[in-house]
CSV table of C-alpha atoms and ligand atoms in Angstrom, one decimal:
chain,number,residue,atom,x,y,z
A,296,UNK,CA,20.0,5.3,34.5
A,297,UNK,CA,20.9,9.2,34.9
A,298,UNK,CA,17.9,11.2,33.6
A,299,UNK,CA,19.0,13.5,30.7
A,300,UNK,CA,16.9,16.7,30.6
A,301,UNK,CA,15.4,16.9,26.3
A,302,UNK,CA,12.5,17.1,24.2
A,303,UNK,CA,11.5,13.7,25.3
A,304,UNK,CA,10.8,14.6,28.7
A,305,UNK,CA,8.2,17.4,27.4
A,306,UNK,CA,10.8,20.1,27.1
A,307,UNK,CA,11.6,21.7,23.6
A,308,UNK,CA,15.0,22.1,22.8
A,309,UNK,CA,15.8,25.5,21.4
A,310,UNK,CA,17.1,24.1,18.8
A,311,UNK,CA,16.3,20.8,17.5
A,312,UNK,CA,18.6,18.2,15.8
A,313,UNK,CA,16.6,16.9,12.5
A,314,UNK,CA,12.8,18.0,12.4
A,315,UNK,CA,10.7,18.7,9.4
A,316,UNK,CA,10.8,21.7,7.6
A,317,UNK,CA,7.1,22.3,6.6
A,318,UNK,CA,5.4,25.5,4.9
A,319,UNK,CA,1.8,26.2,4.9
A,320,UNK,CA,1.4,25.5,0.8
A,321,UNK,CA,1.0,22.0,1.8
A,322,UNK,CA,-2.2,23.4,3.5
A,323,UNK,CA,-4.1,23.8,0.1
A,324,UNK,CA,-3.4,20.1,-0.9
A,325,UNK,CA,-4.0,18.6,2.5
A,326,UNK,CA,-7.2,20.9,2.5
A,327,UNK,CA,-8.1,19.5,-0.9
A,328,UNK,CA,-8.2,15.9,0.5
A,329,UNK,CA,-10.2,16.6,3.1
A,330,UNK,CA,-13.3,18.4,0.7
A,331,UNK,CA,-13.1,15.9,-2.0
A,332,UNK,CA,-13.1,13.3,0.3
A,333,UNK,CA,-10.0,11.7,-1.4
A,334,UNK,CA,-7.9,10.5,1.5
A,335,UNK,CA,-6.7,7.0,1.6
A,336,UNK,CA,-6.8,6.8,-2.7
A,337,UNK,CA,-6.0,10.2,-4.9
A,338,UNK,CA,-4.3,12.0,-7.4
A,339,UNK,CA,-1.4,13.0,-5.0
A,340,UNK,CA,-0.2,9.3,-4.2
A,341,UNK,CA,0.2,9.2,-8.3
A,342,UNK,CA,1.5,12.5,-9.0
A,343,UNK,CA,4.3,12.1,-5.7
A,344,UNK,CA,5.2,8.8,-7.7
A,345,UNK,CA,5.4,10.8,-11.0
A,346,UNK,CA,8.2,13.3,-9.0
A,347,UNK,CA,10.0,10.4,-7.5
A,348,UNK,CA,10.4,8.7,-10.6
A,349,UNK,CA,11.6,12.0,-12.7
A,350,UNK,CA,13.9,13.0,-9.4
A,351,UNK,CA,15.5,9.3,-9.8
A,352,UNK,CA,15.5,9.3,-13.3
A,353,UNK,CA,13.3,5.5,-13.0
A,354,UNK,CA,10.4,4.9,-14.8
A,355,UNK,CA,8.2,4.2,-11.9
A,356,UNK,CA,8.7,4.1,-8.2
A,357,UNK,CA,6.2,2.4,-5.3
A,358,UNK,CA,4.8,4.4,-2.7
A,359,UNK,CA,4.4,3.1,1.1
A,360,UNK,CA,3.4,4.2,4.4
A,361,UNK,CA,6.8,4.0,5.5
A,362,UNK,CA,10.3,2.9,5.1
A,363,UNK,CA,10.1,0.5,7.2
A,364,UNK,CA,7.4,-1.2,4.7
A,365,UNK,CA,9.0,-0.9,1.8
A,366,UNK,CA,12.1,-2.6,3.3
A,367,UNK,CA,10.0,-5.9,4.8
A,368,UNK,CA,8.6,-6.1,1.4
A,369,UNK,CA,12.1,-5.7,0.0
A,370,UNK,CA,13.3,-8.9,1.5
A,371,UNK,CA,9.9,-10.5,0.2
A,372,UNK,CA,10.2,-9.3,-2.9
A,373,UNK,CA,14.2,-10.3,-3.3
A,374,UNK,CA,12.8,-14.1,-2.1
A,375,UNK,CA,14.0,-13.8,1.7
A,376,UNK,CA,12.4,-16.6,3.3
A,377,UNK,CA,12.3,-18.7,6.5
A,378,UNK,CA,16.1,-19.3,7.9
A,379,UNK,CA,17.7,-17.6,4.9
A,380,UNK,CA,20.5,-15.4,6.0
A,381,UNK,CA,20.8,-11.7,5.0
A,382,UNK,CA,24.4,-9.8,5.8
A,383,UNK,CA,23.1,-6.5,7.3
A,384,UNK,CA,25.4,-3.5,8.3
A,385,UNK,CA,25.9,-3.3,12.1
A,386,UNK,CA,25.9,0.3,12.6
A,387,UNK,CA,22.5,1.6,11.4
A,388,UNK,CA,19.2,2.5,12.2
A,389,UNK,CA,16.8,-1.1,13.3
A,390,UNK,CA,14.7,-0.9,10.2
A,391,UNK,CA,17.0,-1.9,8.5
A,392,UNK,CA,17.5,-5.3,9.6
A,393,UNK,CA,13.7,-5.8,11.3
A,394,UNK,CA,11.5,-6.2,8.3
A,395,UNK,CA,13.9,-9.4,7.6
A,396,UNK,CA,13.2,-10.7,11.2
A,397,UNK,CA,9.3,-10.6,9.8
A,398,UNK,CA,10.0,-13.2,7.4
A,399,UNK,CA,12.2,-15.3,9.8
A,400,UNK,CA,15.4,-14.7,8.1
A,401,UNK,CA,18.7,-14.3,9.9
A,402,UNK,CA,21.0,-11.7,10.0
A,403,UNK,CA,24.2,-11.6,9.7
A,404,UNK,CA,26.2,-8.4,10.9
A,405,UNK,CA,28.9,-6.4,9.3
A,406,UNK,CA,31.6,-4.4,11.0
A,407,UNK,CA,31.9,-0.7,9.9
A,408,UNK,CA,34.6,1.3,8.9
A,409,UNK,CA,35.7,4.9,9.5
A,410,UNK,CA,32.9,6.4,7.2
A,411,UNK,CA,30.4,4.0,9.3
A,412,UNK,CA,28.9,2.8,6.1
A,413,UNK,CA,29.7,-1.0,5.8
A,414,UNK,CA,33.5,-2.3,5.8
A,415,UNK,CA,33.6,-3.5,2.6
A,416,UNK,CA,37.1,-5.8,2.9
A,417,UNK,CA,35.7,-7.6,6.2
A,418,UNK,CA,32.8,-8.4,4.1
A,419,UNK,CA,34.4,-10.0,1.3
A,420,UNK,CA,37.2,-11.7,3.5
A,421,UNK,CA,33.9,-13.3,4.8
A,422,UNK,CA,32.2,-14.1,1.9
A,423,UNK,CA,35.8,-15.6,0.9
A,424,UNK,CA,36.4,-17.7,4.5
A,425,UNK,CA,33.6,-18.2,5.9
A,426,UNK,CA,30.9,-18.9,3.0
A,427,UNK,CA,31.0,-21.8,0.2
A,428,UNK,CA,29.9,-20.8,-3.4
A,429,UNK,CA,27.1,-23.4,-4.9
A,430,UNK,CA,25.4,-23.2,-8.2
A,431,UNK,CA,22.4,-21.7,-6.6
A,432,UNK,CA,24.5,-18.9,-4.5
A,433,UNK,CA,26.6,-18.8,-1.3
A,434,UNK,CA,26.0,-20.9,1.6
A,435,UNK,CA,27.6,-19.8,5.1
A,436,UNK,CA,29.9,-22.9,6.4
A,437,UNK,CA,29.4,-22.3,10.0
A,438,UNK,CA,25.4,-22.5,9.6
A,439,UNK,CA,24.9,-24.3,6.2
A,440,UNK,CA,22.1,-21.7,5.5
A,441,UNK,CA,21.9,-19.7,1.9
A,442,UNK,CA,22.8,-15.9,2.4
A,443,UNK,CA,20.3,-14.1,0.2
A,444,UNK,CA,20.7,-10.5,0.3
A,445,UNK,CA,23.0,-8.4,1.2
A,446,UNK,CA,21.6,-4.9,2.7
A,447,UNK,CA,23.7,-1.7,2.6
A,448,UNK,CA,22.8,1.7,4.1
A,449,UNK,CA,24.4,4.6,2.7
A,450,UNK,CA,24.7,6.0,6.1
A,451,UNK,CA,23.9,9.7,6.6
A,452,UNK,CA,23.4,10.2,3.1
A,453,UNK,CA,26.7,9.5,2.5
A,454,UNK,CA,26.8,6.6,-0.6
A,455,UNK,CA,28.9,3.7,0.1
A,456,UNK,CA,31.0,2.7,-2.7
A,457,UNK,CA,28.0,0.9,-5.0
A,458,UNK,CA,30.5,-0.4,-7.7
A,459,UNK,CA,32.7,-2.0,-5.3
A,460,UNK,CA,28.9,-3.4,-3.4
A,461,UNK,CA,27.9,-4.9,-6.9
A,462,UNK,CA,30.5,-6.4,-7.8
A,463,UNK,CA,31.1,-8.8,-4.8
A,464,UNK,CA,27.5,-9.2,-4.6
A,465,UNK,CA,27.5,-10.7,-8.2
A,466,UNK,CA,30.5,-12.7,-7.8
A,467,UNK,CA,28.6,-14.6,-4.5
A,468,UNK,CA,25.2,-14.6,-5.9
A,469,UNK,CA,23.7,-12.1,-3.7
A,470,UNK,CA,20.9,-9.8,-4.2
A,471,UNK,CA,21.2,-6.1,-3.5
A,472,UNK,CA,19.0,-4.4,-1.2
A,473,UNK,CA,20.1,-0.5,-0.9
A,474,UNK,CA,18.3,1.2,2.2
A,475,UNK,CA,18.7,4.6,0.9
A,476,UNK,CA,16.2,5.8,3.9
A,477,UNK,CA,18.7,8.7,4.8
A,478,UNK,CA,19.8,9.1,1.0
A,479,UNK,CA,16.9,11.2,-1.1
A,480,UNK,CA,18.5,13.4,-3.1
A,481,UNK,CA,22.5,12.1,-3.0
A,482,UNK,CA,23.7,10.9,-6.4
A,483,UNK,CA,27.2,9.7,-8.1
A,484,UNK,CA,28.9,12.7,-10.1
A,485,UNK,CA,32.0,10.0,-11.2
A,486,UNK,CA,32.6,6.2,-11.7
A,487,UNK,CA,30.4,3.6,-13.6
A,488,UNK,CA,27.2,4.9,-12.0
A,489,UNK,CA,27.5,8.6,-12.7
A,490,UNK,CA,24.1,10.2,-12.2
A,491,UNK,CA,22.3,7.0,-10.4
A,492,UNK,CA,20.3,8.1,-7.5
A,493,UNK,CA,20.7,6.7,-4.2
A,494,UNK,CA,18.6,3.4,-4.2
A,495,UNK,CA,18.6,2.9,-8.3
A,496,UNK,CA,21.9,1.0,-8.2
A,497,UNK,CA,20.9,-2.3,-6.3
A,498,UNK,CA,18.0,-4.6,-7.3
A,499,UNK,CA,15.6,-2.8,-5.2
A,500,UNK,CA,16.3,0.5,-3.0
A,501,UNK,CA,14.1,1.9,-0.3
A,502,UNK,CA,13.8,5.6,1.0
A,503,UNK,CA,11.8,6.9,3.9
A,504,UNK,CA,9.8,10.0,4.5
A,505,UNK,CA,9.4,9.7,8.1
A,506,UNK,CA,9.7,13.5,10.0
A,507,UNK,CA,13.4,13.5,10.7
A,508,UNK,CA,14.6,13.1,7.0
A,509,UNK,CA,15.4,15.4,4.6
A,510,UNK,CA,11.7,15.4,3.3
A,511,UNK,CA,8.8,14.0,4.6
A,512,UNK,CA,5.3,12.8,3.5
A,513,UNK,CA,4.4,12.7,7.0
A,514,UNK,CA,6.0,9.4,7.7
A,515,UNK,CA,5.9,7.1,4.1
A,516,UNK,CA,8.3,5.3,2.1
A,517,UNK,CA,9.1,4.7,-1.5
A,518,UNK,CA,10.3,0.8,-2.9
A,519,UNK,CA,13.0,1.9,-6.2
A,520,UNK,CA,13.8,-0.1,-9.2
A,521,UNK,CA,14.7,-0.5,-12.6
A,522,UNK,CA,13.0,-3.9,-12.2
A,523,UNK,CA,9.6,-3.2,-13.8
A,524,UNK,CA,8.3,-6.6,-12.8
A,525,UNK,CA,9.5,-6.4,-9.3
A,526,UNK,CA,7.3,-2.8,-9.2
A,527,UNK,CA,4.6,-4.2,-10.3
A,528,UNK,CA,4.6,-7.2,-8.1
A,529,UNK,CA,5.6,-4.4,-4.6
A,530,UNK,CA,2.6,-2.7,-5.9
A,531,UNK,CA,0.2,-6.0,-5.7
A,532,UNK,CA,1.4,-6.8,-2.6
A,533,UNK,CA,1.0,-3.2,-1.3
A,534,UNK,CA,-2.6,-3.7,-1.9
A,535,UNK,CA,-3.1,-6.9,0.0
A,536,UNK,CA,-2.6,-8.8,-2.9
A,537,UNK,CA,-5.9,-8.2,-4.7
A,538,UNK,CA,-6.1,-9.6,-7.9
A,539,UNK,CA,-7.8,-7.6,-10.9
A,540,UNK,CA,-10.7,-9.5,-11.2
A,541,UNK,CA,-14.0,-7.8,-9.7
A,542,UNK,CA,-15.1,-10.9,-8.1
A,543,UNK,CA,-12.2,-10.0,-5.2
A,544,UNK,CA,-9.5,-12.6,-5.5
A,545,UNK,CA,-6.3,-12.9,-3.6
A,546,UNK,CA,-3.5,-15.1,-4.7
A,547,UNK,CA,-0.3,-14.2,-2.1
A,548,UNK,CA,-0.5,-12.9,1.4
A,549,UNK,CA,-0.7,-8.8,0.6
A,550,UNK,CA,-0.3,-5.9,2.8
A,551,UNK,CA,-1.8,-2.6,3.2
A,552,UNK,CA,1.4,-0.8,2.9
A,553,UNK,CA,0.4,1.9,0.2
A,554,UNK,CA,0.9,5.1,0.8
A,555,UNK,CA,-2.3,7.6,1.7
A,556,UNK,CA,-3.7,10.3,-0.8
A,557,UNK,CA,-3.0,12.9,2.9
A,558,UNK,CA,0.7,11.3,3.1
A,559,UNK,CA,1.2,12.1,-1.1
A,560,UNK,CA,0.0,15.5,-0.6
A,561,UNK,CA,2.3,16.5,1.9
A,562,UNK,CA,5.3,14.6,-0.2
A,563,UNK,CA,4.3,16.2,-3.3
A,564,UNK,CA,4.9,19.9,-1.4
A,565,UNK,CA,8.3,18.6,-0.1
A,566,UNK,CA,9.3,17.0,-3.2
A,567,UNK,CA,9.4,20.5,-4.6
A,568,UNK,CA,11.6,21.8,-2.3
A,569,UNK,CA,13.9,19.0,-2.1
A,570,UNK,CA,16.8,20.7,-4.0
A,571,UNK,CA,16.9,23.5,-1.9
A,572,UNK,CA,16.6,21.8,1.1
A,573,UNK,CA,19.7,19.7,0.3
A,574,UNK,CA,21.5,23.2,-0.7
A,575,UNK,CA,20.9,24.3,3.0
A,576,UNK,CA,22.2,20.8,4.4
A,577,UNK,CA,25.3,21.8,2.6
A,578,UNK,CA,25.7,25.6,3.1
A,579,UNK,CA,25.8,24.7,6.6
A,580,UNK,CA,27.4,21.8,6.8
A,581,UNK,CA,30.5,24.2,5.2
A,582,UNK,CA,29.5,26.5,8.0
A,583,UNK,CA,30.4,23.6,10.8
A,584,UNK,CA,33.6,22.5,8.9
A,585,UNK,CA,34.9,25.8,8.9
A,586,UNK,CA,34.4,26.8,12.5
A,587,UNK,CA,34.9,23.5,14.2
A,588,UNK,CA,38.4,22.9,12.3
A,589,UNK,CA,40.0,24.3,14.6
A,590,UNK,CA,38.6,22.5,17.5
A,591,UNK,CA,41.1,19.9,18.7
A,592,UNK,CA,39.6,16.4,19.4
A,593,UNK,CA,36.5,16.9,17.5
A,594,UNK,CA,36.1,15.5,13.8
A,595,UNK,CA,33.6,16.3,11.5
A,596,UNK,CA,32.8,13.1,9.2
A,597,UNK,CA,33.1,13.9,5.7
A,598,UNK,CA,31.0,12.6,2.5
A,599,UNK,CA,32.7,11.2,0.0
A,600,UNK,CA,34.0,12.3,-3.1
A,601,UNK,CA,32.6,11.3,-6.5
A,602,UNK,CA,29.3,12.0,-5.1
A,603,UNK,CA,26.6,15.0,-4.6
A,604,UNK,CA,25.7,14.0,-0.9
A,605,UNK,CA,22.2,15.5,0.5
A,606,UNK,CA,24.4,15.7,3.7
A,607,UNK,CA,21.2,14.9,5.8
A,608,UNK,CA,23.4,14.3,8.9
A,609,UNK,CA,26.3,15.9,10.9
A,610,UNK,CA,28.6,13.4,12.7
A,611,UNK,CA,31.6,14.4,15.0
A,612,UNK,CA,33.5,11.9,16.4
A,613,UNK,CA,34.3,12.7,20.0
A,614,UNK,CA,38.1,12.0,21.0
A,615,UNK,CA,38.0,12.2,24.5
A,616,UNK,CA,41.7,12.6,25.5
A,617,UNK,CA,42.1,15.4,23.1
A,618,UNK,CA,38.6,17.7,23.6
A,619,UNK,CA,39.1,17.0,27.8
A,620,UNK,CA,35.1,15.7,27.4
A,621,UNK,CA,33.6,12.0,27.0
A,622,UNK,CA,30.7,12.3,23.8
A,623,UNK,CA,27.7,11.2,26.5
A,624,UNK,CA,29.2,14.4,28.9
A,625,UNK,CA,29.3,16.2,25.7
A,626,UNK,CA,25.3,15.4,25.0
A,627,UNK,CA,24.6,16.0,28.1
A,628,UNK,CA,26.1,19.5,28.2
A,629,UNK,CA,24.5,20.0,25.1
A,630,UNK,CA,20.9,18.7,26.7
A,631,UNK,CA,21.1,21.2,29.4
A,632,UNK,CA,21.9,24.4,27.2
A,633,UNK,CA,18.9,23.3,25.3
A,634,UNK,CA,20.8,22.2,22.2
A,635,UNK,CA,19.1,18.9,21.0
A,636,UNK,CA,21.9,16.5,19.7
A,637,UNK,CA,21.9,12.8,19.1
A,638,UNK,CA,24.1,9.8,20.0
A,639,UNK,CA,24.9,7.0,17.3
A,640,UNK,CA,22.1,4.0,17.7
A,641,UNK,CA,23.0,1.4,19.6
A,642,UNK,CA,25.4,-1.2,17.7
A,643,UNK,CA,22.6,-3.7,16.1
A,644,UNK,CA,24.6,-6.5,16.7
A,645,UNK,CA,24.4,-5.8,20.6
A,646,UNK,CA,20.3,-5.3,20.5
A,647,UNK,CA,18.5,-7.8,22.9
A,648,UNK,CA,16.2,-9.3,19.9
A,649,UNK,CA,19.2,-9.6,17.7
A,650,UNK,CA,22.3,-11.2,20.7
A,651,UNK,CA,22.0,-14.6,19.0
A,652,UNK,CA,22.8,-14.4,15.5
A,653,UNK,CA,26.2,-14.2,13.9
A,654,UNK,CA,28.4,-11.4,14.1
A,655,UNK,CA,31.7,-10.9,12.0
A,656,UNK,CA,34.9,-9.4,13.7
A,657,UNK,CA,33.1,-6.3,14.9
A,658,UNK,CA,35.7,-4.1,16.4
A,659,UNK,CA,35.1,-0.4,15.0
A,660,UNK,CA,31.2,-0.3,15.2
A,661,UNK,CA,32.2,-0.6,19.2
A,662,UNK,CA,34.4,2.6,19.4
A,663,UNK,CA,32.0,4.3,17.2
A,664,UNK,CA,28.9,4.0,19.4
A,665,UNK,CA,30.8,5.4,22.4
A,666,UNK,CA,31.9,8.7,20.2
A,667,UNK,CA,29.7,9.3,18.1
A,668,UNK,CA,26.9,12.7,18.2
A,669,UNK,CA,25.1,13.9,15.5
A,670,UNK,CA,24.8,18.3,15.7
A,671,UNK,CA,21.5,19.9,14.7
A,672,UNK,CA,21.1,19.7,11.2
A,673,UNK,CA,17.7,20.7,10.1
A,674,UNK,CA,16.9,22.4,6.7
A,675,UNK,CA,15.6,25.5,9.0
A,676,UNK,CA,18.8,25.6,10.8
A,677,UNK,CA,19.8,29.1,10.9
A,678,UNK,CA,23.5,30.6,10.6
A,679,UNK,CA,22.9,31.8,14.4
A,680,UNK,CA,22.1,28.8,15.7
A,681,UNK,CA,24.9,27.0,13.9
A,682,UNK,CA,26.8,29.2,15.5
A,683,UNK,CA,26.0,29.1,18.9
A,684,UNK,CA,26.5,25.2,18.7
A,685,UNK,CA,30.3,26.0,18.1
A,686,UNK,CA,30.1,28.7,20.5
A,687,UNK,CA,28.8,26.0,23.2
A,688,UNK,CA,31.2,23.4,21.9
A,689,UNK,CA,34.0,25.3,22.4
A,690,UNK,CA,33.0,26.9,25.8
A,691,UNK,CA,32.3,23.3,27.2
A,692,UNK,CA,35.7,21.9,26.9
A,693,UNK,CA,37.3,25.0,28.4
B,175,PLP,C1,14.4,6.0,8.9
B,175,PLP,C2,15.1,4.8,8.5
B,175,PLP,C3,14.4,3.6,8.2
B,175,PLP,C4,12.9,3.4,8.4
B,175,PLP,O1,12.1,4.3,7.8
B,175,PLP,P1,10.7,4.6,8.4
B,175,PLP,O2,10.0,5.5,7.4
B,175,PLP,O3,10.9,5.4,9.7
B,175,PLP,O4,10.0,3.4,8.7
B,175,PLP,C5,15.1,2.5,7.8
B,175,PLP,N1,16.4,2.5,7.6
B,175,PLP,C6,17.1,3.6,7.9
B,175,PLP,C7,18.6,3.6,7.8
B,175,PLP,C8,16.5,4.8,8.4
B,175,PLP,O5,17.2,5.8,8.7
């Protein structure tokens, strides 16, 4: 494998592609936890909740310690169980379709189209061919297993279309599981769920506050519902299951997945910036689609209308023939002028632990993952260094 000169060999980029944008207020709270000695339990786990839950307009939301938790006890909590199947989006970030591995379920993945969020007509031709509807929900005819859930990501931020999501899901029997990881802060402004938060639409929604999202608690996570008994139950199993009496009592296999009093103070300082972060994302997401309009074999992705976006990622799709450079000579120019870009993941449905399982007509997921980069897009990104990308991007294909 060549070596690509970047921040992962020790050396910074001058400017980075998504890292946290953090200010010293969260000092005070931080500092707080330490004298009082509150660090695992505390008023900032609560009061994080509280700002979730008002942000989201939900009654209550469930703190973890990352995204990652809140999506294995997601499946749980949706009743994913040994060699149930659970359709999972092929382009997308691992956590997504991991925590469904830890219960020994079996994915099955779904092509993309040209937004990258899940194709929506492959899936329900597949539902339609390939599955049989039972009383108890849809059974896939090639394996005879139930499929359970079905996980979409809204991809970048960027919401997939949720009415069109719920209303195949209800027509097969499937549960919802929204991985809004990338999505805090994009909402619907049209359509039947006008005003619903990312994550608030399916039966349970997960975000993440891990470092390179739009906020972060210092990695976390939050499980979303309007299920108020499905809450309550994430929040039991959170806390290893311990049942209320003081005689300690467990009745389920729990985890300790909740978030720590340190993590809430930290979300609790982001949380209140989180509208003006997302108003950077977009000034300068602007800023790109102006200058790079111009640029012949680069496209910018756009977000979709009916929708506020938190536009938490920049994607350009790479057409080699046109812009005279391949996207992986394009990173690598990038790498070596210090700029710190990002190719798409991997395709999931290519991933060594996942080669096995079933796969359904994927055909643009593979063109994406060769041309596919994501530009820097932090909330600290400054109009200079937006600049200089463009500046570099144009130089390099001269
Ligand atoms: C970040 C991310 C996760 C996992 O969140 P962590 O907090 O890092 O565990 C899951 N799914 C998607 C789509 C993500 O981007």
């Amino acid at each position: 494998m060549k070596e690509v000169k970047g921040f992962w060999d020790g050396k910074k980029s001058q400017i980075s592609l998504s890292v946290p944008n953090l200010s010293e207020d969260t000092l005070d709270y931080v500092k707080e936890c330490i004298e009082t000695g509150w660090i695992v339990k505390g008023r900032f786990v609560t009061e994080f909740e509280e700002l979730l839950a008002k942000y989201t307009n939900l009654e209550k939301v469930v703190s973890v310690q990352s995204g990652t938790a809140g999506l294995h006890e997601a499946y749980r909590l949706l009743g994913v169980e040994y060699g149930d199947e659970v359709i999972v989006p092929n382009v997308t970030f691992i956590a997504t379709i991991n925590p469904a591995l830890y219960l020994k379920a079996h994915p099955v993945f779904m092509d993309c189209d040209d937004s990258l969020n899940m194709d929506l007509d492959k899936l329900e031709d597949f539902l339609e061919n390939e599955c049989e509807k039972k009383d108890d929900g849809a059974y896939n005819k090639k394996s005879g297993r139930r499929i359970k859930v079905l996980t979409i990501v809204h991809l970048f931020g960027n919401l997939i279309n949720m009415e069109r999501v719920m209303t195949i899901a209800e027509k097969y029997g499937l549960k919802v599981l929204e991985d809004a990881a990338q999505a805090m802060g994009s909402f619907y402004t049209a359509g039947k769920y006008k005003g619903r938060h990312a994550g608030t639409v399916g039966h349970v929604g997960v975000i993440s506050f891990n470092a390179n999202k739009i906020i972060t608690a210092a990695g976390g996570g939050a499980i979303l519902s309007n299920n108020l008994d499905l809450l309550e139950r994430a929040r039991f199993l959170t806390m290893v299951a311990k049942t209320p009496s003081p005689y300690i009592y467990h009745d389920s296999v729990g985890y300790n997945y909740n978030l720590t009093n340190v993590q809430g103070a930290f979300g609790v300082s982001q949380m209140k910036k989180l509208e003006k972060f997302v108003e950077v994302k977009i000034k300068n997401y602007n800023l790109y689609k102006d200058l790079l309009k111009d640029i012949e074999g680069i496209k910018l992705l756009p977000f979709n209308e009916g929708t506020r976006s938190n536009h938490w990622y920049y994607t350009i799709v790479v057409d080699e023939e046109k812009y005279g450079l391949s996207r992986n000579e394009l990173f690598e120019k990038f790498t070596d002028a210090g700029i710190q870009t990002g190719p798409l993941w991997g395709i999931m449905s290519e991933q060594k632990p996942f080669k096995t399982f079933q796969r359904y007509k994927i055909e643009k997921s593979k063109y994406y993952v060769k041309n596919t980069l994501h530009l820097p897009c932090s909330t600290n990104l400054k109009k200079e260094e937006v600049l200089k990308v463009v500046e570099k991007l144009i130089e390099f294909s001269s």
